[in-house]
Short mmCIF file of C-alpha atoms in Angstrom, two decimals:
data_model
loop_
_atom_site.label_atom_id
_atom_site.label_comp_id
_atom_site.label_asym_id
_atom_site.label_seq_id
_atom_site.Cartn_x
_atom_site.Cartn_y
_atom_site.Cartn_z
CA UNK T 681 13.49 4.74 59.97
CA UNK T 682 11.23 2.93 62.39
CA UNK T 683 12.87 0.32 64.60
CA UNK T 684 11.25 -1.44 67.56
CA UNK T 685 12.69 -0.59 70.98
CA UNK T 686 13.34 -4.22 71.90
CA UNK T 687 15.73 -5.11 69.05
CA UNK T 688 19.33 -4.23 68.28
CA UNK T 689 20.00 -2.27 65.11
CA UNK T 690 23.21 -3.10 63.26
CA UNK T 691 24.71 -1.24 60.31
CA UNK T 692 27.42 -1.94 57.80
CA UNK T 693 29.38 1.18 56.90
CA UNK T 694 32.22 2.07 54.58
CA UNK T 695 35.12 3.90 56.19
CA UNK T 696 37.85 5.79 54.36
CA UNK T 697 41.41 4.51 54.84
CA UNK T 698 42.42 7.68 56.73
CA UNK T 699 39.67 7.01 59.31
CA UNK T 700 40.15 3.24 59.73
CA UNK T 701 42.37 3.66 62.81
CA UNK T 702 39.59 5.45 64.70
CA UNK T 703 36.91 2.73 64.50
CA UNK T 704 36.60 -0.80 65.84
CA UNK T 705 34.32 -3.79 65.32
CA UNK T 706 31.32 -3.68 67.70
CA UNK T 707 31.99 -0.02 68.51
CA UNK T 708 28.89 1.95 69.44
CA UNK T 709 28.12 4.89 67.17
CA UNK T 710 25.58 7.59 66.50
CA UNK T 711 24.09 7.08 63.04
CA UNK T 712 22.72 10.08 61.17
CA UNK T 713 20.66 9.45 58.05
CA UNK T 714 20.29 12.11 55.40
CA UNK T 715 17.82 11.82 52.57
CA UNK T 716 17.49 13.67 49.34
CA UNK T 717 14.55 15.60 47.98
CA UNK T 718 12.40 13.80 45.43
CA UNK T 719 11.28 17.10 43.89
CA UNK T 720 12.58 17.88 40.44
#
């Protein structure tokens, strides 16, 4: 993902009920993106 340095990146994420107590709105986070292989 290419994002300019001078803009803020925001993400919408789904959180399981058991983890909901550990996150907050506007909380900073490290986002890791995993992709899948397109080979068949």
